PDB file of C-alpha atoms in Angstrom:
ATOM      1  CA  MET A   1       2.064   4.600  12.859  1.00  0.00           C
ATOM      2  CA  ILE A   2       5.674   4.536  14.077  1.00  0.00           C
ATOM      3  CA  PHE A   3       6.100   0.834  12.956  1.00  0.00           C
ATOM      4  CA  TYR A   4       4.589   1.753   9.626  1.00  0.00           C
ATOM      5  CA  SER A   5       6.984   4.663   9.172  1.00  0.00           C
ATOM      6  CA  VAL A   6      10.088   2.767  10.137  1.00  0.00           C
ATOM      7  CA  LEU A   7       9.264  -0.280   7.909  1.00  0.00           C
ATOM      8  CA  HIS A   8       8.290   2.045   5.002  1.00  0.00           C
ATOM      9  CA  SER A   9      11.534   3.886   5.343  1.00  0.00           C
ATOM     10  CA  VAL A  10      13.683   0.780   5.526  1.00  0.00           C
ATOM     11  CA  LEU A  11      11.941  -0.718   2.509  1.00  0.00           C
ATOM     12  CA  ALA A  12      12.530   2.544   0.591  1.00  0.00           C
ATOM     13  CA  ASP A  13      16.179   2.723   1.277  1.00  0.00           C
ATOM     14  CA  ASP A  14      18.262   1.707  -1.692  1.00  0.00           C
ATOM     15  CA  VAL A  15      21.326   0.928   0.396  1.00  0.00           C
ATOM     16  CA  LEU A  16      19.604  -1.176   2.879  1.00  0.00           C
ATOM     17  CA  MET A  17      17.518  -3.014   0.222  1.00  0.00           C
ATOM     18  CA  LYS A  18      20.295  -3.093  -2.460  1.00  0.00           C
ATOM     19  CA  ARG A  19      19.780  -6.781  -3.170  1.00  0.00           C
ATOM     20  CA  TYR A  20      16.187  -6.237  -4.186  1.00  0.00           C
ATOM     21  CA  TYR A  21      15.781  -2.549  -4.795  1.00  0.00           C
ATOM     22  CA  TYR A  22      16.024  -2.614  -8.684  1.00  0.00           C
ATOM     23  CA  ARG A  23      14.295  -6.032  -9.225  1.00  0.00           C
ATOM     24  CA  TRP A  24      11.321  -5.813 -11.584  1.00  0.00           C
ATOM     25  CA  TRP A  25       8.842  -6.683  -8.895  1.00  0.00           C
ATOM     26  CA  TYR A  26      10.198  -4.696  -5.937  1.00  0.00           C
ATOM     27  CA  ARG A  27       8.768  -1.252  -6.439  1.00  0.00           C
ATOM     28  CA  PHE A  28       5.189  -2.598  -7.014  1.00  0.00           C
ATOM     29  CA  PHE A  29       5.548  -4.853  -4.025  1.00  0.00           C
ATOM     30  CA  TYR A  30       6.643  -1.930  -1.953  1.00  0.00           C
ATOM     31  CA  VAL A  31       3.756   0.265  -2.960  1.00  0.00           C
ATOM     32  CA  LEU A  32       1.298  -2.538  -2.511  1.00  0.00           C
ATOM     33  CA  LEU A  33       2.652  -3.506   0.920  1.00  0.00           C
ATOM     34  CA  SER A  34       2.790   0.208   1.887  1.00  0.00           C
ATOM     35  CA  THR A  35      -0.933   0.561   1.048  1.00  0.00           C
ATOM     36  CA  VAL A  36      -2.059  -2.710   2.758  1.00  0.00           C
ATOM     37  CA  LEU A  37      -0.091  -1.957   5.996  1.00  0.00           C
ATOM     38  CA  LEU A  38      -1.711   1.484   6.212  1.00  0.00           C
ATOM     39  CA  ILE A  39      -5.203   0.003   6.344  1.00  0.00           C
ATOM     40  CA  PRO A  40      -4.948  -1.427   9.905  1.00  0.00           C
ATOM     41  CA  ALA A  41      -3.273   1.778  11.114  1.00  0.00           C
ATOM     42  CA  TRP A  42      -6.118   3.831   9.534  1.00  0.00           C
ATOM     43  CA  ILE A  43      -8.811   1.606  11.107  1.00  0.00           C
ATOM     44  CA  ILE A  44      -7.239   2.007  14.480  1.00  0.00           C
ATOM     45  CA  TYR A  45      -7.018   5.758  13.961  1.00  0.00           C
ATOM     46  CA  LEU A  46     -10.727   5.903  13.102  1.00  0.00           C
ATOM     47  CA  ARG A  47     -11.779   4.057  16.241  1.00  0.00           C
ATOM     48  CA  LEU A  48     -10.014   6.453  18.550  1.00  0.00           C
ATOM     49  CA  PRO A  49     -12.191   8.935  20.384  1.00  0.00           C
ATOM     50  CA  ASP A  50     -12.795  12.345  18.602  1.00  0.00           C
ATOM     51  CA  TYR A  51     -12.244  15.499  20.768  1.00  0.00           C
ATOM     52  CA  TYR A  52     -11.416  18.706  19.132  1.00  0.00           C
ATOM     53  CA  VAL A  53      -8.241  20.462  20.006  1.00  0.00           C
ATOM     54  CA  PHE A  54      -8.743  22.861  17.067  1.00  0.00           C
ATOM     55  CA  ASN A  55     -12.255  23.511  15.800  1.00  0.00           C
ATOM     56  CA  PRO A  56     -12.134  26.899  13.988  1.00  0.00           C
ATOM     57  CA  PRO A  57     -15.182  28.967  13.074  1.00  0.00           C
ATOM     58  CA  LEU A  58     -16.831  28.242   9.808  1.00  0.00           C
ATOM     59  CA  PHE A  59     -15.173  31.018   7.845  1.00  0.00           C
ATOM     60  CA  LEU A  60     -11.768  29.782   8.866  1.00  0.00           C
ATOM     61  CA  LYS A  61     -12.744  26.102   8.164  1.00  0.00           C
ATOM     62  CA  ILE A  62     -13.843  27.244   4.692  1.00  0.00           C
ATOM     63  CA  LEU A  63     -10.423  29.067   4.228  1.00  0.00           C
ATOM     64  CA  LEU A  64      -8.495  25.978   5.372  1.00  0.00           C
ATOM     65  CA  TYR A  65     -10.438  23.729   2.966  1.00  0.00           C
ATOM     66  CA  LEU A  66      -9.772  26.133   0.165  1.00  0.00           C
ATOM     67  CA  ILE A  67      -6.010  26.053   0.893  1.00  0.00           C
ATOM     68  CA  ASP A  68      -6.235  22.237   0.972  1.00  0.00           C
ATOM     69  CA  ILE A  69      -7.729  22.339  -2.451  1.00  0.00           C
ATOM     70  CA  LEU A  70      -4.853  24.500  -3.646  1.00  0.00           C
ATOM     71  CA  VAL A  71      -2.374  22.029  -2.027  1.00  0.00           C
ATOM     72  CA  LEU A  72      -4.057  19.148  -3.846  1.00  0.00           C
ATOM     73  CA  PHE A  73      -3.714  21.038  -7.164  1.00  0.00           C
ATOM     74  CA  PHE A  74      -0.023  21.596  -6.296  1.00  0.00           C
ATOM     75  CA  GLY A  75       0.367  18.002  -5.602  1.00  0.00           C
ATOM     76  CA  TYR A  76      -1.219  17.181  -8.972  1.00  0.00           C
ATOM     77  CA  TYR A  77       1.135  19.738 -10.607  1.00  0.00           C
ATOM     78  CA  ALA A  78       4.103  18.130  -8.826  1.00  0.00           C
ATOM     79  CA  SER A  79       3.067  14.724 -10.200  1.00  0.00           C
ATOM     80  CA  LYS A  80       3.779  16.060 -13.691  1.00  0.00           C
ATOM     81  CA  SER A  81       7.503  16.180 -12.776  1.00  0.00           C
ATOM     82  CA  TYR A  82       7.828  12.403 -12.012  1.00  0.00           C
ATOM     83  CA  ASP A  83       7.470   9.160 -13.910  1.00  0.00           C
ATOM     84  CA  ASN A  84       4.519   7.957 -11.923  1.00  0.00           C
ATOM     85  CA  ASN A  85       4.362   4.601 -13.684  1.00  0.00           C
ATOM     86  CA  PHE A  86       7.960   3.988 -12.593  1.00  0.00           C
ATOM     87  CA  PHE A  87       7.196   5.354  -9.102  1.00  0.00           C
ATOM     88  CA  LEU A  88       4.374   2.918  -8.669  1.00  0.00           C
ATOM     89  CA  GLY A  89       6.359  -0.089 -10.122  1.00  0.00           C
ATOM     90  CA  ILE A  90       4.099  -0.434 -13.200  1.00  0.00           C
ATOM     91  CA  GLU A  91       6.928   0.374 -15.641  1.00  0.00           C
ATOM     92  CA  GLN A  92       9.199  -2.301 -14.092  1.00  0.00           C
ATOM     93  CA  ILE A  93       6.542  -4.997 -14.425  1.00  0.00           C
ATOM     94  CA  ARG A  94       5.851  -3.941 -18.023  1.00  0.00           C
ATOM     95  CA  TYR A  95       9.621  -4.278 -18.872  1.00  0.00           C
ATOM     96  CA  PHE A  96       9.757  -7.660 -17.388  1.00  0.00           C
ATOM     97  CA  PHE A  97       6.850  -9.019 -19.184  1.00  0.00           C
ATOM     98  CA  LYS A  98       7.573  -7.346 -22.468  1.00  0.00           C
ATOM     99  CA  TYR A  99      11.424  -7.655 -22.693  1.00  0.00           C
ATOM    100  CA  GLY A 100      12.271 -10.160 -19.785  1.00  0.00           C
ATOM    101  CA  VAL A 101      14.262  -7.421 -18.073  1.00  0.00           C
ATOM    102  CA  LYS A 102      14.755  -8.556 -14.307  1.00  0.00           C
ATOM    103  CA  GLU A 103      16.344  -5.356 -13.060  1.00  0.00           C
ATOM    104  CA  VAL A 104      15.202  -1.932 -13.955  1.00  0.00           C
ATOM    105  CA  LYS A 105      16.992   1.235 -12.834  1.00  0.00           C
ATOM    106  CA  PRO A 106      15.426   4.680 -13.287  1.00  0.00           C
ATOM    107  CA  GLU A 107      16.712   6.987 -15.977  1.00  0.00           C
ATOM    108  CA  GLU A 108      19.632   9.065 -14.424  1.00  0.00           C
ATOM    109  CA  LYS A 109      18.275  12.503 -15.311  1.00  0.00           C
ATOM    110  CA  PHE A 110      18.118  15.414 -12.882  1.00  0.00           C
ATOM    111  CA  ILE A 111      14.785  17.242 -13.031  1.00  0.00           C
ATOM    112  CA  LYS A 112      14.334  20.634 -11.507  1.00  0.00           C
ATOM    113  CA  SER A 113      11.326  21.948 -13.504  1.00  0.00           C
ATOM    114  CA  GLY A 114       7.713  22.207 -12.675  1.00  0.00           C
ATOM    115  CA  ALA A 115       7.039  22.054  -8.843  1.00  0.00           C
ATOM    116  CA  LEU A 116      10.710  21.129  -8.328  1.00  0.00           C
ATOM    117  CA  LYS A 117      11.754  24.653  -9.190  1.00  0.00           C
ATOM    118  CA  TYR A 118       9.873  25.861  -5.987  1.00  0.00           C
ATOM    119  CA  VAL A 119      10.532  23.056  -3.552  1.00  0.00           C
ATOM    120  CA  ARG A 120      12.833  20.031  -3.586  1.00  0.00           C
ATOM    121  CA  HIS A 121      10.155  17.663  -2.036  1.00  0.00           C
ATOM    122  CA  PRO A 122       6.711  18.762  -3.196  1.00  0.00           C
ATOM    123  CA  TYR A 123       4.950  15.584  -2.045  1.00  0.00           C
ATOM    124  CA  TYR A 124       6.185  15.963   1.440  1.00  0.00           C
ATOM    125  CA  PHE A 125       5.187  19.579   1.448  1.00  0.00           C
ATOM    126  CA  ALA A 126       1.612  18.764   0.356  1.00  0.00           C
ATOM    127  CA  GLY A 127       1.507  15.861   2.832  1.00  0.00           C
ATOM    128  CA  ILE A 128       2.352  18.095   5.742  1.00  0.00           C
ATOM    129  CA  MET A 129       0.033  20.896   4.707  1.00  0.00           C
ATOM    130  CA  LEU A 130      -2.827  18.451   4.323  1.00  0.00           C
ATOM    131  CA  LEU A 131      -2.153  17.024   7.753  1.00  0.00           C
ATOM    132  CA  TRP A 132      -2.197  20.298   9.594  1.00  0.00           C
ATOM    133  CA  LEU A 133      -4.399  22.596   7.711  1.00  0.00           C
ATOM    134  CA  ARG A 134      -7.802  21.254   8.930  1.00  0.00           C
ATOM    135  CA  PRO A 135      -9.809  21.034  12.205  1.00  0.00           C
ATOM    136  CA  LEU A 136      -7.828  18.814  14.517  1.00  0.00           C
ATOM    137  CA  TYR A 137      -8.827  16.193  17.058  1.00  0.00           C
ATOM    138  CA  TYR A 138      -6.493  15.163  19.861  1.00  0.00           C
ATOM    139  CA  LYS A 139      -5.849  11.899  18.196  1.00  0.00           C
ATOM    140  CA  ASP A 140      -4.644  13.952  15.058  1.00  0.00           C
ATOM    141  CA  LEU A 141      -1.858  15.463  17.065  1.00  0.00           C
ATOM    142  CA  VAL A 142       0.052  12.240  17.565  1.00  0.00           C
ATOM    143  CA  VAL A 143      -0.568  11.137  14.033  1.00  0.00           C
ATOM    144  CA  ASN A 144       0.439  14.512  12.598  1.00  0.00           C
ATOM    145  CA  ILE A 145       3.579  14.695  14.611  1.00  0.00           C
ATOM    146  CA  ILE A 146       4.643  11.113  13.661  1.00  0.00           C
ATOM    147  CA  PHE A 147       3.982  11.728   9.950  1.00  0.00           C
ATOM    148  CA  THR A 148       5.560  15.184   9.921  1.00  0.00           C
ATOM    149  CA  ILE A 149       8.818  13.701  11.349  1.00  0.00           C
ATOM    150  CA  TYR A 150       8.449  10.817   8.982  1.00  0.00           C
ATOM    151  CA  PHE A 151       8.165  13.254   5.997  1.00  0.00           C
ATOM    152  CA  ILE A 152      11.222  15.392   7.167  1.00  0.00           C
ATOM    153  CA  LEU A 153      13.293  12.198   7.664  1.00  0.00           C
ATOM    154  CA  GLY A 154      12.128  10.896   4.322  1.00  0.00           C
ATOM    155  CA  ALA A 155      13.236  14.153   2.734  1.00  0.00           C
ATOM    156  CA  ILE A 156      16.641  13.889   4.440  1.00  0.00           C
ATOM    157  CA  ASN A 157      17.036  10.299   3.250  1.00  0.00           C
ATOM    158  CA  GLU A 158      16.078  11.344  -0.331  1.00  0.00           C
ATOM    159  CA  GLU A 159      18.597  14.172  -0.157  1.00  0.00           C
ATOM    160  CA  ARG A 160      21.304  11.704   0.729  1.00  0.00           C
ATOM    161  CA  LYS A 161      20.435   9.435  -2.234  1.00  0.00           C
ATOM    162  CA  LEU A 162      20.144  12.414  -4.681  1.00  0.00           C
ATOM    163  CA  THR A 163      23.421  13.905  -3.489  1.00  0.00           C
ATOM    164  CA  ARG A 164      25.156  10.491  -4.089  1.00  0.00           C
ATOM    165  CA  LYS A 165      23.512  10.213  -7.483  1.00  0.00           C
ATOM    166  CA  PHE A 166      24.006  13.737  -8.868  1.00  0.00           C
ATOM    167  CA  GLY A 167      26.743  15.147  -6.766  1.00  0.00           C
ATOM    168  CA  GLU A 168      27.744  18.770  -7.269  1.00  0.00           C
ATOM    169  CA  GLU A 169      24.680  19.543  -9.517  1.00  0.00           C
ATOM    170  CA  TYR A 170      22.367  18.571  -6.694  1.00  0.00           C
ATOM    171  CA  LEU A 171      24.362  20.450  -4.114  1.00  0.00           C
ATOM    172  CA  ARG A 172      23.892  23.606  -6.206  1.00  0.00           C
ATOM    173  CA  TYR A 173      20.211  22.887  -6.562  1.00  0.00           C
ATOM    174  CA  LYS A 174      19.958  22.555  -2.745  1.00  0.00           C
ATOM    175  CA  LYS A 175      21.297  26.019  -2.387  1.00  0.00           C
ATOM    176  CA  GLU A 176      18.798  27.484  -4.882  1.00  0.00           C
ATOM    177  CA  VAL A 177      15.556  25.698  -3.887  1.00  0.00           C
ATOM    178  CA  PRO A 178      14.031  25.092  -0.389  1.00  0.00           C
ATOM    179  CA  MET A 179      13.684  21.601   0.951  1.00  0.00           C
ATOM    180  CA  ILE A 180      10.143  21.409   1.986  1.00  0.00           C
ATOM    181  CA  ILE A 181       8.558  24.913   2.267  1.00  0.00           C
ATOM    182  CA  PRO A 182       8.253  26.495  -1.245  1.00  0.00           C
ATOM    183  CA  PHE A 183       9.502  30.003  -1.719  1.00  0.00           C
ATOM    184  CA  LEU A 184      11.438  29.962   1.509  1.00  0.00           C
ATOM    185  CA  LYS A 185      14.913  31.130   0.382  1.00  0.00           C
ATOM    186  CA  ARG A 186      17.963  30.751   2.560  1.00  0.00           C
ATOM    187  CA  ARG A 187      19.470  33.959   3.903  1.00  0.00           C
ATOM    188  CA  LYS A 188      22.687  34.904   2.217  1.00  0.00           C
ATOM    189  CA  ASP A 189      25.611  34.877   4.774  1.00  0.00           C
TER     190      ASP A 189
END
């Protein structure tokens, strides 16, 4: 899981991967590789022994699953704020085959509507919630800790990119909207 997280982060970094980052094939390759590399990690995880560390009573399980459903709806709501075809690399491939464009950069527009008016990184929020709000086995603790750290570091890396790209406008947005936990406002000094 640590290897996967490090490799995934390196390949997602526009500075480290600047030679390839905007090439027409890169984003789709990145998504495909990320998915394929997650399969062996998932298989290993599934083969680990299952011993509960947190096995709540039925009413609490139901409550947690209901919260998970709400989080999934929030994730779907968040997806409306993004260009998912670009995110998956489909748009870049289409531009290449239709127009012969070899490098495709995303449109430079700053979006702070939809889920982004409540939290700066809604996908990371949803991921963390889905990791922790369920019955947990001991094997989940290690995986959850690794992926929670990965999501937080990913958000920090995204913040660096967005600050570089949008400057003062993004810095103002950071003051208004919480990073990962929605509705968590900073205290005024």
